[in-house]
Amino acid sequence: MLLHLVRHAHAVTEEENPSRPLSAHGRGEAARLARFFAGNGCFKPAQVWYSPLLRSRETADELIKRLALDAVVVETPGLLPEDDPHELAERLQLHPKDRGDLALVGHEPHLSALASLLVRGKESPALFTLKKGAVLTLESTDKPHKKSGLARWSVRWHVSPELLPAVTIPLTVSAAALPSPTAPAPSVSTPNPDSPAS
């Protein structure tokens, strides 16, 4: 099972609109991601969970619409910026893996903390930084973390919208070209404590 952690794309400022919908730039980020995924077929979640915030829902909607995904879409508690990642990690423990891949559309610093918890067994210091419109994909394993007992996940890949303009579309990537669950993931960002949240 693959778990796609998607940070929402850029939104307008609160001064422009208190609800903070996606900006034109943010919709462009979502479009570039969709073109990339359409070319390589590596983003096909059966379910998409998104936070209650508008920018999260609109990011999910953009990807679903542009990729014509046949996915169950659910507003989900536990995905807000300051939510406890342990709560969602425990919920993932109970999620049947035979239901297909899952995408979570949320915010920083929550997504990075969740990813670190799933990969390493503890949430801090964060192993990853997800820029707006970025996607970090993890794969489930059969091995639990010794201390937490949570299921261990491995990194498959990490992509940000700013990396995509130079990519020729349509892009074809064979399964062999994708990193294996045990291979190092050089594209994964290092922690950045100064990265703005949400």
Short mmCIF file of C-alpha atoms in Angstrom, two decimals:
data_model
loop_
_atom_site.label_atom_id
_atom_site.label_comp_id
_atom_site.label_asym_id
_atom_site.label_seq_id
_atom_site.Cartn_x
_atom_site.Cartn_y
_atom_site.Cartn_z
CA MET A 1 0.00 0.00 0.00
CA LEU A 2 1.21 3.47 -0.88
CA LEU A 3 0.52 6.50 1.30
CA HIS A 4 0.74 9.85 -0.50
CA LEU A 5 1.31 12.83 1.82
CA VAL A 6 0.26 15.94 -0.11
CA ARG A 7 0.83 19.45 1.20
CA HIS A 8 -1.77 21.88 -0.09
CA ALA A 9 -0.73 24.18 -2.94
CA HIS A 10 -0.25 27.94 -2.50
CA ALA A 11 -3.30 29.83 -1.27
CA VAL A 12 -4.20 33.52 -1.22
CA THR A 13 -3.40 35.48 1.93
CA GLU A 14 -5.88 35.85 4.75
CA GLU A 15 -6.06 39.57 3.96
CA GLU A 16 -7.20 38.76 0.41
CA ASN A 17 -9.74 36.18 1.52
CA PRO A 18 -10.16 34.88 5.10
CA SER A 19 -11.13 31.44 3.73
CA ARG A 20 -7.78 31.22 1.88
CA PRO A 21 -8.72 29.42 -1.35
CA LEU A 22 -5.95 28.40 -3.75
CA SER A 23 -4.28 31.20 -5.66
CA ALA A 24 -3.72 31.11 -9.42
CA HIS A 25 -0.13 30.08 -8.63
CA GLY A 26 -1.41 27.26 -6.42
CA ARG A 27 -3.73 25.95 -9.11
CA GLY A 28 -0.77 25.97 -11.47
CA GLU A 29 1.21 23.88 -8.99
CA ALA A 30 -1.60 21.35 -8.81
CA ALA A 31 -1.80 21.27 -12.61
CA ARG A 32 1.93 20.53 -12.94
CA LEU A 33 1.67 17.73 -10.40
CA ALA A 34 -1.31 16.29 -12.24
CA ARG A 35 0.54 16.32 -15.58
CA PHE A 36 3.48 14.57 -13.95
CA PHE A 37 1.29 11.92 -12.35
CA ALA A 38 -0.71 11.43 -15.56
CA GLY A 39 2.53 10.66 -17.37
CA ASN A 40 3.88 8.05 -14.99
CA GLY A 41 0.74 6.61 -13.38
CA CYS A 42 2.23 6.57 -9.88
CA PHE A 43 -0.60 8.44 -8.11
CA LYS A 44 -3.83 6.42 -8.04
CA PRO A 45 -5.26 6.61 -4.54
CA ALA A 46 -8.50 4.77 -3.84
CA GLN A 47 -9.25 7.26 -1.06
CA VAL A 48 -8.31 10.91 -0.52
CA TRP A 49 -8.52 12.36 2.98
CA TYR A 50 -8.28 16.14 3.30
CA SER A 51 -8.25 18.60 6.19
CA PRO A 52 -11.24 20.86 6.97
CA LEU A 53 -9.40 23.90 5.55
CA LEU A 54 -10.47 25.12 2.11
CA ARG A 55 -6.99 25.15 0.57
CA SER A 56 -6.63 21.46 1.39
CA ARG A 57 -9.99 20.53 -0.17
CA GLU A 58 -9.27 22.58 -3.30
CA THR A 59 -5.87 20.93 -3.75
CA ALA A 60 -7.52 17.52 -3.50
CA ASP A 61 -10.23 18.60 -5.94
CA GLU A 62 -7.69 19.85 -8.50
CA LEU A 63 -5.78 16.57 -8.51
CA ILE A 64 -8.92 14.43 -8.62
CA LYS A 65 -10.44 16.46 -11.46
CA ARG A 66 -7.31 16.69 -13.59
CA LEU A 67 -6.43 13.02 -13.14
CA ALA A 68 -10.05 11.81 -13.37
CA LEU A 69 -9.50 9.76 -10.23
CA ASP A 70 -12.24 7.41 -9.10
CA ALA A 71 -11.49 7.96 -5.43
CA VAL A 72 -13.55 8.25 -2.27
CA VAL A 73 -13.01 11.78 -0.93
CA VAL A 74 -13.40 12.37 2.81
CA GLU A 75 -12.94 15.43 5.04
CA THR A 76 -10.87 14.01 7.86
CA PRO A 77 -10.05 15.25 11.38
CA GLY A 78 -6.44 15.07 12.52
CA LEU A 79 -4.91 16.77 9.46
CA LEU A 80 -4.70 20.37 10.69
CA PRO A 81 -1.27 22.04 11.04
CA GLU A 82 -0.92 21.57 14.82
CA ASP A 83 -2.73 18.23 15.21
CA ASP A 84 -0.98 15.35 16.98
CA PRO A 85 0.49 13.05 14.29
CA HIS A 86 0.20 10.04 16.63
CA GLU A 87 -3.59 10.13 16.32
CA LEU A 88 -3.49 9.77 12.54
CA ALA A 89 -0.66 7.22 12.70
CA GLU A 90 -2.82 5.04 14.93
CA ARG A 91 -5.74 5.44 12.56
CA LEU A 92 -3.53 4.30 9.69
CA GLN A 93 -2.72 1.18 11.71
CA LEU A 94 -6.38 0.22 11.46
CA HIS A 95 -6.81 1.14 7.80
CA PRO A 96 -7.19 -2.05 5.69
CA LYS A 97 -4.31 -2.19 3.23
CA ASP A 98 -6.41 -4.13 0.73
CA ARG A 99 -8.55 -1.03 0.14
CA GLY A 100 -5.90 0.46 -2.13
CA ASP A 101 -3.58 3.43 -1.88
CA LEU A 102 -4.41 6.44 0.27
CA ALA A 103 -3.67 10.17 -0.13
CA LEU A 104 -3.67 12.63 2.77
CA VAL A 105 -3.93 16.31 1.81
CA GLY A 106 -2.87 18.51 4.69
CA HIS A 107 -0.43 21.02 6.12
CA GLU A 108 2.97 21.59 7.66
CA PRO A 109 4.35 20.96 10.22
CA HIS A 110 1.88 18.10 10.70
CA LEU A 111 2.69 16.15 7.52
CA SER A 112 6.45 16.20 8.12
CA ALA A 113 5.96 15.08 11.72
CA LEU A 114 3.64 12.28 10.57
CA ALA A 115 6.09 11.14 7.90
CA SER A 116 8.96 11.09 10.39
CA LEU A 117 6.85 9.13 12.86
CA LEU A 118 5.93 6.54 10.24
CA VAL A 119 9.43 6.18 8.77
CA ARG A 120 11.62 6.47 11.87
CA GLY A 121 9.25 5.82 14.76
CA LYS A 122 9.43 9.32 16.26
CA GLU A 123 8.14 12.64 15.02
CA SER A 124 11.01 14.97 15.89
CA PRO A 125 13.35 16.18 14.72
CA ALA A 126 11.53 16.05 11.38
CA LEU A 127 13.24 14.07 8.63
CA PHE A 128 11.38 15.88 5.86
CA THR A 129 10.14 19.28 4.77
CA LEU A 130 7.22 19.39 2.37
CA LYS A 131 6.95 22.55 0.34
CA LYS A 132 3.54 23.76 -0.75
CA GLY A 133 2.21 21.51 -3.47
CA ALA A 134 4.76 18.76 -2.70
CA VAL A 135 4.01 15.05 -2.44
CA LEU A 136 5.93 12.54 -0.32
CA THR A 137 5.00 8.91 -0.96
CA LEU A 138 5.59 6.14 1.57
CA GLU A 139 5.12 2.38 1.26
CA SER A 140 3.92 0.13 4.05
CA THR A 141 6.13 -2.67 5.34
CA ASP A 142 5.46 -5.71 7.52
CA LYS A 143 7.90 -4.57 10.21
CA PRO A 144 6.77 -2.49 13.22
CA HIS A 145 8.89 0.08 15.00
CA LYS A 146 10.32 -1.51 18.14
CA LYS A 147 9.53 1.30 20.60
CA SER A 148 6.22 2.67 19.32
CA GLY A 149 4.80 -0.52 17.85
CA LEU A 150 3.55 1.52 14.89
CA ALA A 151 3.88 0.04 11.44
CA ARG A 152 7.10 1.00 9.69
CA TRP A 153 6.88 2.79 6.33
CA SER A 154 9.62 3.33 3.74
CA VAL A 155 10.13 6.27 1.39
CA ARG A 156 9.28 5.71 -2.27
CA TRP A 157 9.62 9.19 -3.73
CA HIS A 158 9.23 12.93 -3.12
CA VAL A 159 8.35 15.56 -5.71
CA SER A 160 7.75 19.32 -5.57
CA PRO A 161 6.03 21.44 -8.25
CA GLU A 162 9.08 23.65 -8.84
CA LEU A 163 11.00 20.58 -10.04
CA LEU A 164 8.50 19.86 -12.80
CA PRO A 165 8.54 22.68 -15.40
CA ALA A 166 11.68 21.27 -17.03
CA VAL A 167 10.11 17.80 -17.29
CA THR A 168 8.89 16.85 -20.74
CA ILE A 169 5.18 16.03 -20.70
CA PRO A 170 3.92 13.41 -21.25
CA LEU A 171 6.51 11.71 -19.09
CA THR A 172 6.86 7.94 -19.06
CA VAL A 173 8.57 6.33 -16.09
CA SER A 174 8.89 2.58 -15.86
CA ALA A 175 8.36 0.83 -12.56
CA ALA A 176 12.04 -0.12 -12.58
CA ALA A 177 12.99 3.56 -12.65
CA LEU A 178 11.22 4.25 -9.37
CA PRO A 179 13.32 3.85 -6.21
CA SER A 180 12.86 0.60 -4.36
CA PRO A 181 11.48 0.72 -0.81
CA THR A 182 14.97 0.03 0.57
CA ALA A 183 16.87 2.38 -1.71
CA PRO A 184 17.99 5.83 -0.48
CA ALA A 185 15.78 8.68 -1.63
CA PRO A 186 18.09 11.54 -2.66
CA SER A 187 15.20 13.80 -3.60
CA VAL A 188 13.83 13.93 -0.05
CA SER A 189 14.36 17.34 1.53
CA THR A 190 16.26 17.81 4.75
CA PRO A 191 14.60 19.44 7.76
CA ASN A 192 14.19 23.19 7.57
CA PRO A 193 13.06 24.73 10.88
CA ASP A 194 12.46 28.09 9.18
CA SER A 195 9.92 26.70 6.70
CA PRO A 196 6.56 28.46 7.20
CA ALA A 197 3.83 26.27 8.63
CA SER A 198 0.36 25.49 7.28
#
